[in-house]
PDB file of C-alpha atoms and ligand atoms in Angstrom:
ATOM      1  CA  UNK G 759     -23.810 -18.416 -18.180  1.00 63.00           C
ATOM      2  CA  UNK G 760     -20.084 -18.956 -19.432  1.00 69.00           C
ATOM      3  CA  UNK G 761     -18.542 -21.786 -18.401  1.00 76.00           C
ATOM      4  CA  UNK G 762     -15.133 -21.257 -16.178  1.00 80.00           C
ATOM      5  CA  UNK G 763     -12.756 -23.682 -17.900  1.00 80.00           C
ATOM      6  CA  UNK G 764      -9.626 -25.109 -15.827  1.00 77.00           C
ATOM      7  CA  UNK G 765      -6.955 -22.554 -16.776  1.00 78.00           C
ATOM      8  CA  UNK G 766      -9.260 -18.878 -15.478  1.00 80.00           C
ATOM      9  CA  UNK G 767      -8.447 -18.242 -12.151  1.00 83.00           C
ATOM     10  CA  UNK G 768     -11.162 -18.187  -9.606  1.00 83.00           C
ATOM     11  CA  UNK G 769     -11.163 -14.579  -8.626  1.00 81.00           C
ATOM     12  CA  UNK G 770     -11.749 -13.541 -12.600  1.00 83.00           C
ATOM     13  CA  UNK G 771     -14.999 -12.211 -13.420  1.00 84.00           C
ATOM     14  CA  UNK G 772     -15.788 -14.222 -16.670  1.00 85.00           C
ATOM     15  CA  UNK G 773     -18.517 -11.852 -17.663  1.00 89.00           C
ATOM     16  CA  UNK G 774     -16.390  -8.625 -17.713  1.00 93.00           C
ATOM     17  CA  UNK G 775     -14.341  -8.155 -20.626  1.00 96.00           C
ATOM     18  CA  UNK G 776     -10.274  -8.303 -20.306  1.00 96.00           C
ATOM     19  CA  UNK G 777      -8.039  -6.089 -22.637  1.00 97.00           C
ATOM     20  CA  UNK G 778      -5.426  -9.355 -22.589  1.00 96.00           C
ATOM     21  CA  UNK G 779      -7.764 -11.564 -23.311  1.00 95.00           C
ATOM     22  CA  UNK G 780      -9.606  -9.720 -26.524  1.00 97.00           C
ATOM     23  CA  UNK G 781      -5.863  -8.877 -26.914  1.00 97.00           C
ATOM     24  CA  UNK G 782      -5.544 -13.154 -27.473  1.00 96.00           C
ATOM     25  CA  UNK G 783      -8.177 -13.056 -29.163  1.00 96.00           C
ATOM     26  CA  UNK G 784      -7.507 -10.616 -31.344  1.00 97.00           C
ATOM     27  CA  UNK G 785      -4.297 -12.595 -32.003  1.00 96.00           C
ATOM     28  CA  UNK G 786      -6.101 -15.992 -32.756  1.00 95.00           C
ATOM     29  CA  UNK G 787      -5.798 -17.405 -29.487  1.00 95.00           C
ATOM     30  CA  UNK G 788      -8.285 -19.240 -27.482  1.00 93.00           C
ATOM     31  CA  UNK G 789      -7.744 -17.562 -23.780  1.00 92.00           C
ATOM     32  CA  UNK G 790     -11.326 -15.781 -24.181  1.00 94.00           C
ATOM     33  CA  UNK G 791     -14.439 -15.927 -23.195  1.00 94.00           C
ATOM     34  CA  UNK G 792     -17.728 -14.857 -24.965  1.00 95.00           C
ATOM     35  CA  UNK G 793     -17.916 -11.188 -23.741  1.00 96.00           C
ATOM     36  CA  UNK G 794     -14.143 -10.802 -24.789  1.00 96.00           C
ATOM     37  CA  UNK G 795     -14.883 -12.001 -28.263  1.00 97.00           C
ATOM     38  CA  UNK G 796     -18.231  -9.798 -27.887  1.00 98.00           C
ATOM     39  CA  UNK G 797     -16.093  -6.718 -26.890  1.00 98.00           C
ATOM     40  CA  UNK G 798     -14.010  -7.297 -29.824  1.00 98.00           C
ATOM     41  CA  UNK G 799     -16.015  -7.930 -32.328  1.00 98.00           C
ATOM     42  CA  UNK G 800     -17.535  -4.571 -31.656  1.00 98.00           C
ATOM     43  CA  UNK G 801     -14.024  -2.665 -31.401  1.00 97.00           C
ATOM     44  CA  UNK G 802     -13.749  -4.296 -34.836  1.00 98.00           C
ATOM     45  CA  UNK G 803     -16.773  -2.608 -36.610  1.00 97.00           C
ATOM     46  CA  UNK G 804     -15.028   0.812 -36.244  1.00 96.00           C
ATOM     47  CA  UNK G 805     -11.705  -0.331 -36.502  1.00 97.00           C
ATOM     48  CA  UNK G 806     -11.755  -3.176 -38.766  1.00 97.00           C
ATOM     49  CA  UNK G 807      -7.974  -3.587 -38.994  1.00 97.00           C
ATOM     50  CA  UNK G 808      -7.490  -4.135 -35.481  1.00 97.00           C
ATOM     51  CA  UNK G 809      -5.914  -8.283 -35.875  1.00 96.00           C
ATOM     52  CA  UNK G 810      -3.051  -6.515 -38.821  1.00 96.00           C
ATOM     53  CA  UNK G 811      -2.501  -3.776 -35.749  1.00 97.00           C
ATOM     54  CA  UNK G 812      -1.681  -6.679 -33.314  1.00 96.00           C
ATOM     55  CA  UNK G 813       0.156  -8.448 -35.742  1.00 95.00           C
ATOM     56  CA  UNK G 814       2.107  -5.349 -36.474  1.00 95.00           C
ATOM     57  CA  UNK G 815       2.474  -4.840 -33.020  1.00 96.00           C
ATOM     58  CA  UNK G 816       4.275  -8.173 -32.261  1.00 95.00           C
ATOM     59  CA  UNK G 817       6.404  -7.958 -34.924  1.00 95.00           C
ATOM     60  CA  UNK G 818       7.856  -4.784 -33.442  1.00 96.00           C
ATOM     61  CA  UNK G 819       7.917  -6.502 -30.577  1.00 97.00           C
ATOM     62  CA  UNK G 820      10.578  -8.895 -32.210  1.00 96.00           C
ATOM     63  CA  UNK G 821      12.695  -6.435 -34.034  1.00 96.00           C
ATOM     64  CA  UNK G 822      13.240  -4.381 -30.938  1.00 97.00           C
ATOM     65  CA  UNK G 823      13.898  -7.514 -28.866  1.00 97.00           C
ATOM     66  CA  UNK G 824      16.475  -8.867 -31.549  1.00 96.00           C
ATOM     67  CA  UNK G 825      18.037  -5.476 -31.875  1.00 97.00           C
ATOM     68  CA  UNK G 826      17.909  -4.910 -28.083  1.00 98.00           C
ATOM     69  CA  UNK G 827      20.071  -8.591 -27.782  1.00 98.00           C
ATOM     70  CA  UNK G 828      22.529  -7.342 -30.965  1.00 97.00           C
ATOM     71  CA  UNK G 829      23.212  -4.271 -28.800  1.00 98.00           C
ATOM     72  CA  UNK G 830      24.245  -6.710 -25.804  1.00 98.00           C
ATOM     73  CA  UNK G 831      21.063  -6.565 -23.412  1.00 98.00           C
ATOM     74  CA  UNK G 832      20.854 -10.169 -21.934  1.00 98.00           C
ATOM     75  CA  UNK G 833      17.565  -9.307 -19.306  1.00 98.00           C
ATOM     76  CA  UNK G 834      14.191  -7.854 -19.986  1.00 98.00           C
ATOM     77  CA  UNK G 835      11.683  -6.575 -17.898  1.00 98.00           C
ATOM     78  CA  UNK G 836       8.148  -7.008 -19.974  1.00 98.00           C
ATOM     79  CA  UNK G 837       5.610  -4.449 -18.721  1.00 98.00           C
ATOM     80  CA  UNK G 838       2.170  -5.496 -19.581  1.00 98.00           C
ATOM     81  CA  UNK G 839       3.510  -8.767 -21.347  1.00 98.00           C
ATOM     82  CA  UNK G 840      -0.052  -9.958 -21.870  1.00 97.00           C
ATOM     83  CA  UNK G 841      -1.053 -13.895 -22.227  1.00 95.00           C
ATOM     84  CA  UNK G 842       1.697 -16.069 -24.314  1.00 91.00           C
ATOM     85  CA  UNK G 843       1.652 -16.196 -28.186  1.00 90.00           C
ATOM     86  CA  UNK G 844       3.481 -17.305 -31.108  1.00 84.00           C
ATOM     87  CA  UNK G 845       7.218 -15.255 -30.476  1.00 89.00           C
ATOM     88  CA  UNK G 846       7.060 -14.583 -27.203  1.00 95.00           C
ATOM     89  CA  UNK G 847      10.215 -12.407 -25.361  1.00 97.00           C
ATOM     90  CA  UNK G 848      12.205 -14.786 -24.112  1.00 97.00           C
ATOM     91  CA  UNK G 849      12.478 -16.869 -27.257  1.00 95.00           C
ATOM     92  CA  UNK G 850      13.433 -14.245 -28.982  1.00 95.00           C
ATOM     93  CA  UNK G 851      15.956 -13.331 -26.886  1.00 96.00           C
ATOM     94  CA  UNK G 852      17.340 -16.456 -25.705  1.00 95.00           C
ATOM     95  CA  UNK G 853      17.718 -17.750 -29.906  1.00 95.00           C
ATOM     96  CA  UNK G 854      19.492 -14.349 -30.566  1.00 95.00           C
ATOM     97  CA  UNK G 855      21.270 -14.786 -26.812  1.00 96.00           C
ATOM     98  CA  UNK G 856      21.589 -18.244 -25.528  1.00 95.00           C
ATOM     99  CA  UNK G 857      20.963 -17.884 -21.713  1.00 94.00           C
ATOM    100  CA  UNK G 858      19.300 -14.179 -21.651  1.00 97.00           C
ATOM    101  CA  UNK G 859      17.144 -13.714 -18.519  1.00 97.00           C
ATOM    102  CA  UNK G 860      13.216 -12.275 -19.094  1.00 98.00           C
ATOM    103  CA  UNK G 861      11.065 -11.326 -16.634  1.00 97.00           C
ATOM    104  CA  UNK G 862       7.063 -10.466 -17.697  1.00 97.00           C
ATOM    105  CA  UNK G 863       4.781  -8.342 -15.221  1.00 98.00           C
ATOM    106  CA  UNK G 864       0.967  -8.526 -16.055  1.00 98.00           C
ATOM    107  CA  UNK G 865      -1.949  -7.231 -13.867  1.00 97.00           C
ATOM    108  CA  UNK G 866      -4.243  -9.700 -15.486  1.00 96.00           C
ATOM    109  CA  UNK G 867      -4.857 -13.131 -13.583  1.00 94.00           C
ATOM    110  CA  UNK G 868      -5.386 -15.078 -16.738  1.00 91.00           C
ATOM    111  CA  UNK G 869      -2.040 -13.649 -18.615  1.00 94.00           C
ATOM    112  CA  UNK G 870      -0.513 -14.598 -15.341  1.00 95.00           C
ATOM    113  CA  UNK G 871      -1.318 -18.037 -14.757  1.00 93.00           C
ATOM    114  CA  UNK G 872      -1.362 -18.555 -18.479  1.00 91.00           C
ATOM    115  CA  UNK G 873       2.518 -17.483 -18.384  1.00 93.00           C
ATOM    116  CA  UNK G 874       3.060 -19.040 -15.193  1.00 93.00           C
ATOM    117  CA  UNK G 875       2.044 -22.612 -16.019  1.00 91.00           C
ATOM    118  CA  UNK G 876       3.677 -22.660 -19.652  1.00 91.00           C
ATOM    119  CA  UNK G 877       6.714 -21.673 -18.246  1.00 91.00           C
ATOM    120  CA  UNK G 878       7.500 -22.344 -14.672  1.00 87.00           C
ATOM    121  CA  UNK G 879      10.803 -24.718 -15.586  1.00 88.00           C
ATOM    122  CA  UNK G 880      11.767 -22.459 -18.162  1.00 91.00           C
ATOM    123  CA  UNK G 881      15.229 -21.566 -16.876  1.00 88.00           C
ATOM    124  CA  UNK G 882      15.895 -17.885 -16.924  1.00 94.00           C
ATOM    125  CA  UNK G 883      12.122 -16.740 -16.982  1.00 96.00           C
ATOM    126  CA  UNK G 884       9.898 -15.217 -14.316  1.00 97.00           C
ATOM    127  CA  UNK G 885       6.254 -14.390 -14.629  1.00 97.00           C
ATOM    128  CA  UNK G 886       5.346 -11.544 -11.920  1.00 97.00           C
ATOM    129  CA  UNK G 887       1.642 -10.528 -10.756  1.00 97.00           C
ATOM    130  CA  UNK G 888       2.145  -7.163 -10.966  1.00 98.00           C
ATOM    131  CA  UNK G 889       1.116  -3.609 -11.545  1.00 98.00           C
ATOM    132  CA  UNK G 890       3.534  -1.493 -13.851  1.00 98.00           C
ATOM    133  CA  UNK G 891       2.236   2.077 -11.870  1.00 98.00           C
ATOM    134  CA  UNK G 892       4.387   0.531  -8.770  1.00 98.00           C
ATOM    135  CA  UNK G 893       7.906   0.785 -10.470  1.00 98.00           C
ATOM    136  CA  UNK G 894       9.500   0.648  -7.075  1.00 98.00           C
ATOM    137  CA  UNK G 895       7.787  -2.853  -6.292  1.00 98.00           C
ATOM    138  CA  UNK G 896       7.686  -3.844  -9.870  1.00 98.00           C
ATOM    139  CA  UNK G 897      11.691  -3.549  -9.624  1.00 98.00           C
ATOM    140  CA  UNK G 898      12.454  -4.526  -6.419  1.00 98.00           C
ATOM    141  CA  UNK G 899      10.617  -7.967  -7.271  1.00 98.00           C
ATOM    142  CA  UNK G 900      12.088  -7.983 -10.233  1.00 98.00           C
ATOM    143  CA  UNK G 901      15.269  -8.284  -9.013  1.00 98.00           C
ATOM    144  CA  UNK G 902      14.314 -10.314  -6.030  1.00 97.00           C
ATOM    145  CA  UNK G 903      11.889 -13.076  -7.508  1.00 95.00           C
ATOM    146  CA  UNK G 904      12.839 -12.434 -11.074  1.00 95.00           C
ATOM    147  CA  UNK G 905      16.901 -12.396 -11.073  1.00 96.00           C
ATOM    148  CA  UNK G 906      17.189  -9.471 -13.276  1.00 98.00           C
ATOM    149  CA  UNK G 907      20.459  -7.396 -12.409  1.00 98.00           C
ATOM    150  CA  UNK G 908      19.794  -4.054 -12.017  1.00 98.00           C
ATOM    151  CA  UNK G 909      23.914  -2.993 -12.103  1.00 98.00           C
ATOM    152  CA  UNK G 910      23.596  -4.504 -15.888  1.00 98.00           C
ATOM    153  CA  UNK G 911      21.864  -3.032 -18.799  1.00 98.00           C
ATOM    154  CA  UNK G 912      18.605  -4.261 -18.912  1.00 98.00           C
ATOM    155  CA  UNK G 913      16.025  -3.628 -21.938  1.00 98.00           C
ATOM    156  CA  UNK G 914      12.238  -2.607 -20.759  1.00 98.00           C
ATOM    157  CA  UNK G 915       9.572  -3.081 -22.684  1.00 98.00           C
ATOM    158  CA  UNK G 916       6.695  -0.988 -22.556  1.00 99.00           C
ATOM    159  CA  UNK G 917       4.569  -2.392 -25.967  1.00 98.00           C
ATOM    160  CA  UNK G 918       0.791  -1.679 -26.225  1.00 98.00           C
ATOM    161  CA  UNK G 919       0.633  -1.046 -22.274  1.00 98.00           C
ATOM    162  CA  UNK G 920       0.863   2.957 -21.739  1.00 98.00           C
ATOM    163  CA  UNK G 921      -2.654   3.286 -23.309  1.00 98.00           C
ATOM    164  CA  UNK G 922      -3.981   1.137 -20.381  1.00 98.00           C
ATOM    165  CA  UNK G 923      -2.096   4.346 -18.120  1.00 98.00           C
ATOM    166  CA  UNK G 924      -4.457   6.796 -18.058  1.00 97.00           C
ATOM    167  CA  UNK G 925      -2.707  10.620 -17.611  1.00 98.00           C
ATOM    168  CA  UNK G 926      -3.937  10.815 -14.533  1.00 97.00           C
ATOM    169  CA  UNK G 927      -1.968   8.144 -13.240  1.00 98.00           C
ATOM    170  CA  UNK G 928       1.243   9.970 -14.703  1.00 98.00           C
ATOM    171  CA  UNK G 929       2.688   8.008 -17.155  1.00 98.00           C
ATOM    172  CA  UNK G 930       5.398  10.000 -17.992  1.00 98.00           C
ATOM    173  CA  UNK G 931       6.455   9.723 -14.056  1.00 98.00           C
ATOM    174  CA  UNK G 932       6.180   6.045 -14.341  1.00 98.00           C
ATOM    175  CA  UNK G 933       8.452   5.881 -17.436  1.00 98.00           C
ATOM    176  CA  UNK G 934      10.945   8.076 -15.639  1.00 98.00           C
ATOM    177  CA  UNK G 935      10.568   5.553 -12.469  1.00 98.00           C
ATOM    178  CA  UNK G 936      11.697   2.963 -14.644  1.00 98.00           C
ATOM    179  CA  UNK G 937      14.514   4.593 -16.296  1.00 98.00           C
ATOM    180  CA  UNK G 938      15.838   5.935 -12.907  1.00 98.00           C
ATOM    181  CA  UNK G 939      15.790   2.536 -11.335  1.00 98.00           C
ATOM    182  CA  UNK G 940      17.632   1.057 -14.142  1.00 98.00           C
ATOM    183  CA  UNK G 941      21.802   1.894 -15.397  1.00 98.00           C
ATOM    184  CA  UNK G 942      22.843   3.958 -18.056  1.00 98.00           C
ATOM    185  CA  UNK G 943      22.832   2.100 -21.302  1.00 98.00           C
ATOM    186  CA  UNK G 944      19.631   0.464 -20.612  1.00 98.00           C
ATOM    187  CA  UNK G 945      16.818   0.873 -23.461  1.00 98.00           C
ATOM    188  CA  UNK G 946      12.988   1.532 -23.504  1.00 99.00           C
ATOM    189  CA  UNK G 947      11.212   0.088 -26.535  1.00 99.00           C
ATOM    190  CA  UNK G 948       7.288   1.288 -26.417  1.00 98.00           C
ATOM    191  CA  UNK G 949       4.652   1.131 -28.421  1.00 98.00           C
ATOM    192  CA  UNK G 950       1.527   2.879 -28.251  1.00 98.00           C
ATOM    193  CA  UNK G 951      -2.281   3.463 -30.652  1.00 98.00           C
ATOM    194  CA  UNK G 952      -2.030   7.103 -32.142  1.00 98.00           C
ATOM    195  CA  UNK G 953      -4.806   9.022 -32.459  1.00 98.00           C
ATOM    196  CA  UNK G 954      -2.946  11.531 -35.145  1.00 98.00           C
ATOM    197  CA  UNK G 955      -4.493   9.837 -37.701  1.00 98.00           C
ATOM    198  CA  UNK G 956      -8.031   8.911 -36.954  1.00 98.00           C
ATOM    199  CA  UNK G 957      -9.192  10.817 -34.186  1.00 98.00           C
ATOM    200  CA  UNK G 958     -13.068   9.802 -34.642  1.00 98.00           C
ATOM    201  CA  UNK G 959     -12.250   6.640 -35.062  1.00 97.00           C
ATOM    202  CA  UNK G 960     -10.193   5.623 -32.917  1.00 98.00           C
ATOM    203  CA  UNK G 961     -12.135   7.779 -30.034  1.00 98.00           C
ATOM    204  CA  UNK G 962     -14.541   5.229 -31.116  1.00 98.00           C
ATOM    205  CA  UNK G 963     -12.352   2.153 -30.243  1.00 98.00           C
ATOM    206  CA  UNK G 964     -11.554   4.427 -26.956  1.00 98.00           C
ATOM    207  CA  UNK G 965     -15.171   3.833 -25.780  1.00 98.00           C
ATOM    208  CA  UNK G 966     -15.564   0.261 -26.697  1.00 98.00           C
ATOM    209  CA  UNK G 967     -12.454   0.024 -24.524  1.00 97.00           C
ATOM    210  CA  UNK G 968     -14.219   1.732 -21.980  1.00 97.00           C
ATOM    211  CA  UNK G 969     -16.268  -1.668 -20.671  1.00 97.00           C
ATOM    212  CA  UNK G 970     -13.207  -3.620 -20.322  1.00 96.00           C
ATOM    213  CA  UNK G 971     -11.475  -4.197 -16.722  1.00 92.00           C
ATOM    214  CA  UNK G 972      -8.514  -1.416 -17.906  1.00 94.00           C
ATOM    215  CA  UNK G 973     -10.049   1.402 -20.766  1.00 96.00           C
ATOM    216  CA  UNK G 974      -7.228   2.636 -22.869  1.00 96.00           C
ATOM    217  CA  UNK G 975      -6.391   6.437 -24.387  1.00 98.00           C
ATOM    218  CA  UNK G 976      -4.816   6.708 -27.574  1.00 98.00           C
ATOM    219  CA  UNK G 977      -2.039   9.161 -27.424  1.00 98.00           C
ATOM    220  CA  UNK G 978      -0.838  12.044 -30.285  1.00 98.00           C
ATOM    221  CA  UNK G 979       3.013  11.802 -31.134  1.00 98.00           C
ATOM    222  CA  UNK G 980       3.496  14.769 -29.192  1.00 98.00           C
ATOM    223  CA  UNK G 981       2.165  13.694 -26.245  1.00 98.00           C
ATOM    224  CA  UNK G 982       3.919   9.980 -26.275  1.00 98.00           C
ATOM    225  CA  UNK G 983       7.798  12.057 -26.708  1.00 98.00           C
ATOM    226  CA  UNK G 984       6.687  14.153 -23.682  1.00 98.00           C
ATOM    227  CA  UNK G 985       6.086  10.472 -21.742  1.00 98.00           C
ATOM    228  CA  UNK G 986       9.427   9.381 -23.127  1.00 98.00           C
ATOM    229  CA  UNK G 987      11.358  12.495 -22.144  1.00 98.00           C
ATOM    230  CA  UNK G 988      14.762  11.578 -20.855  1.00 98.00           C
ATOM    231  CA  UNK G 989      15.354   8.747 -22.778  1.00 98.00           C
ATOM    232  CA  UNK G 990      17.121   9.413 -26.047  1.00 98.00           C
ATOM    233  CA  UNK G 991      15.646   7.723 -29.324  1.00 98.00           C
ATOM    234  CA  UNK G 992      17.723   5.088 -31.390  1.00 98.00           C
ATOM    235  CA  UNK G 993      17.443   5.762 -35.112  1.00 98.00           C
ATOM    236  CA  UNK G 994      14.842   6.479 -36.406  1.00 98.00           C
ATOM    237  CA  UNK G 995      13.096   7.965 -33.671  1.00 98.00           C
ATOM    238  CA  UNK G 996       9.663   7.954 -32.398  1.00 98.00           C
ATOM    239  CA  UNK G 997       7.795   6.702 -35.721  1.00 98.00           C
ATOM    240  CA  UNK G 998       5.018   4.763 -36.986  1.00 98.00           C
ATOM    241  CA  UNK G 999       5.611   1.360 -36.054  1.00 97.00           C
ATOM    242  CA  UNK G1000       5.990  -0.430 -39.529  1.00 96.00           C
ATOM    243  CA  UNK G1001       8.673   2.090 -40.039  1.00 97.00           C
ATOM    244  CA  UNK G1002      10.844   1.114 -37.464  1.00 97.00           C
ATOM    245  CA  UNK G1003      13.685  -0.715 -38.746  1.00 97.00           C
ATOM    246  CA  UNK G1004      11.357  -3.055 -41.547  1.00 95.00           C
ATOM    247  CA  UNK G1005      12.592  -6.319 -42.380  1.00 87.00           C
ATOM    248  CA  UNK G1006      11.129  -6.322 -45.976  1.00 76.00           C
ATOM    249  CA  UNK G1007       8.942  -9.450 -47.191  1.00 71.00           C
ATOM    250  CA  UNK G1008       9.060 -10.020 -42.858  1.00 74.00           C
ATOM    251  CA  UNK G1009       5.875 -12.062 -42.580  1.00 70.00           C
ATOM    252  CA  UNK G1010       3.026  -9.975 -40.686  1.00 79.00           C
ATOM    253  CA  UNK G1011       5.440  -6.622 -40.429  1.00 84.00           C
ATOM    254  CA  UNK G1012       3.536  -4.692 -42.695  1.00 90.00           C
ATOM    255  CA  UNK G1013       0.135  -6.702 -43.690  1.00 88.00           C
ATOM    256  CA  UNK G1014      -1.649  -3.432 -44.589  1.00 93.00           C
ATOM    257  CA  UNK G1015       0.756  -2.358 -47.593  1.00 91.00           C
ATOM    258  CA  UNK G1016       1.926   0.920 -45.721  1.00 94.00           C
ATOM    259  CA  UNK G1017      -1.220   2.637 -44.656  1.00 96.00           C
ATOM    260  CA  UNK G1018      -0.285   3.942 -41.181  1.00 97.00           C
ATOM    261  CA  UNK G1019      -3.302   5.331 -40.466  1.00 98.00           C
ATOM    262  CA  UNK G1020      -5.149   2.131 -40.691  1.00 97.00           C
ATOM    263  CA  UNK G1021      -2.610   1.062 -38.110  1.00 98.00           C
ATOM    264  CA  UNK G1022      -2.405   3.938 -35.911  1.00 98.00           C
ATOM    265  CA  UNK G1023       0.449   2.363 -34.134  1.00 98.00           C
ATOM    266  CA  UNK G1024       3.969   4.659 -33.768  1.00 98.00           C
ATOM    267  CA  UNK G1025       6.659   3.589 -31.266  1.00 98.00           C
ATOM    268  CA  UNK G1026      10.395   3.229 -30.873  1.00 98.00           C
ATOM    269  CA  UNK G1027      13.476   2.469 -28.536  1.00 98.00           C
ATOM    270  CA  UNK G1028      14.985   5.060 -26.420  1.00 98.00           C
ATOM    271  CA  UNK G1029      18.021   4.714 -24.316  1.00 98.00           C
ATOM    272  CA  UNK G1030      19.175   6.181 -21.079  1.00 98.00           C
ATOM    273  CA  UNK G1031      22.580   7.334 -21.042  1.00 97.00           C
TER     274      UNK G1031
HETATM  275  C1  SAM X1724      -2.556  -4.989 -25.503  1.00 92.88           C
HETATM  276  S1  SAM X1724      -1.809  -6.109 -24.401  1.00 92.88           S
HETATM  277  C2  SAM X1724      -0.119  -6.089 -24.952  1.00 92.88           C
HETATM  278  C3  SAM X1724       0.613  -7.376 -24.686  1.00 92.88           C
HETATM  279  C4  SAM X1724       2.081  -7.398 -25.156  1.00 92.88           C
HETATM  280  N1  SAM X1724       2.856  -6.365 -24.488  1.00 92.88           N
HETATM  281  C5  SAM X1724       2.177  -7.207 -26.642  1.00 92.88           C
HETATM  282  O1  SAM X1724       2.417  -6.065 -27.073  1.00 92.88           O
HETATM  283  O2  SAM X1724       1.996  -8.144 -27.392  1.00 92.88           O
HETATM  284  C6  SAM X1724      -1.717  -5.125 -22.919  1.00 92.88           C
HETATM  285  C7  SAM X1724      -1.323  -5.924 -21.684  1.00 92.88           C
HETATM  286  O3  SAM X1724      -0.980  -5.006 -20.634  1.00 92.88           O
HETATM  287  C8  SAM X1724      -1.528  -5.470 -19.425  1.00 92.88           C
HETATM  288  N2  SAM X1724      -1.674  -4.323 -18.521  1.00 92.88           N
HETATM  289  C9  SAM X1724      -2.506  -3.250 -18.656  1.00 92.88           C
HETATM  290  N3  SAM X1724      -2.342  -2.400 -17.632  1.00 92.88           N
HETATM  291  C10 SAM X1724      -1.379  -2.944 -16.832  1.00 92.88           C
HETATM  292  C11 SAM X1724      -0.766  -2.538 -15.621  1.00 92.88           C
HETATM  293  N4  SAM X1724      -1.121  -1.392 -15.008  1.00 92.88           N
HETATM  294  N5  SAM X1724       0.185  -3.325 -15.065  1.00 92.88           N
HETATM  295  C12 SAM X1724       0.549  -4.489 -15.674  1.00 92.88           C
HETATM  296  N6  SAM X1724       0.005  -4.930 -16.832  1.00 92.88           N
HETATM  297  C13 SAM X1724      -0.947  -4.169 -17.400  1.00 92.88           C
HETATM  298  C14 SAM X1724      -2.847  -6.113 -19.822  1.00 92.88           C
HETATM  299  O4  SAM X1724      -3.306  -7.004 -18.828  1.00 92.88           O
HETATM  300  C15 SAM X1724      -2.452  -6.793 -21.122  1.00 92.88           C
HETATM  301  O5  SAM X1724      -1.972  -8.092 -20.889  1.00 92.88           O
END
């Protein structure tokens, strides 16, 4: 039997495997428990690359946040903002803009508590318990409990969540939810696991994924720009992720010399005008 340390909520299952938490893991973190690690370890015998992918993943994650702030967004809405690392949102944007306001929405308890207790007396951030398929609520409560301004730009982030929205939930509706509820010059950045590249692979990781608490669907190109309809892509477009705007010799941007398809990872940053 795991043991519940003090920090996992009571209502968690501790047996059944979390996407955030083999997400930490993944990341070198230590909010996991054995069946995450478990879980993981197996997505990682037929996708052995999967801790560059993350890596690569939050260092997107910072260029579009930096280049969100240089474009004058001071508020974020983080969909799916998963349990605090190394570089998380708000730093980012509050070193590039002193004062910004972020607000992260996770479904999972323990990215939610974990957020909550690091940084309730953080001024400017709010942690919501959330799920991103409500815009509506997600928004009004973002406004409401989270102080975001929704007659002001804001920049959503959608990174590594829309797998976890399975088409029959409608993503593309969702996305469109969020970009109606928000003013024209806001910005999308998303990123999302392609299965362009590795289909049998990847389909492999798809039903690992499938004994966690939220299975995920990679996503062709295609079918991401038809999700992202509406908003129109900053240079250069919907692309594999280590191509978006690289910062060369950027530590952990590109730790797999160029290979997309061992990433597997495209993405980009819309805006609505
Ligand atoms: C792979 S992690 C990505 C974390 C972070 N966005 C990043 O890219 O570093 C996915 C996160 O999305 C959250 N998530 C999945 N489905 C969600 C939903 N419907 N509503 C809110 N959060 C969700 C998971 O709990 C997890 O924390």
């Amino acid at each position: 039997m795991q043991h519940r340390p003090a920090w996992a909520p009571d209502e968690i299952d501790i047996e059944r495997p979390s996407v955030a938490r083999m997400y930490d893991w993944f990341l070198g973190g230590s909010h996991n428990f054995a069946c995450d690690r478990a879980l993981a370890e197996q997505a990682m015998k037929v996708f052995p690359d999967a801790p560059h992918v993350v890596r690569a993943n939050r260092s997107f994650l910072y260029r579009a946040v930096t280049a969100l702030c240089e474009l004058g967004i001071d508020q974020f809405l983080d969909l799916g903002s998963g349990i605090p690392t190394a570089g998380n949102v708000h730093e980012v944007a509050s070193a590039a803009r002193p004062g910004a306001r972020t607000v992260y929405v996770d479904s999972d308890p323990v990215a939610v508590a974990h957020a909550s207790a690091l940084l309730s007396g953080t001024p400017s951030v709010s942690v919501l318990h959330a799920d991103l398929r409500d815009p509506d609520a997600v928004l009004r409560d973002a406004v409401r409990a989270g102080g975001l301004d929704l007659s002001r730009p804001v920049g959503v982030l959608l990174v590594s969540v829309l797998p976890f929205v399975p088409d029959a939930d409608d993503p593309a509706g969702i996305v469109a939810a969020y970009r109606e509820g928000t003013v024209p010059g806001s910005y999308l950045a998303v990123s999302h696991g392609t299965n362009d590249y590795r289909p049998k692979a990847v389909g492999e990781v798809e039903d690992v994924y499938a004994n966690t608490t939220q299975p995920g669907v990679f996503r062709s190109k295609a079918e991401l720009a038809r999700i992202l309809e509406g908003y129109e892509m900053l240079p250069p477009g919907l692309t594999d992720l280590i191509h978006w705007r690289p910062e060369p010799g950027a530590l952990e941007s590109d730790p797999l010399n160029g290979d997309v398809s061992r990433y597997s990872l495209i993405g980009g940053v819309g805006i609505k005008r």
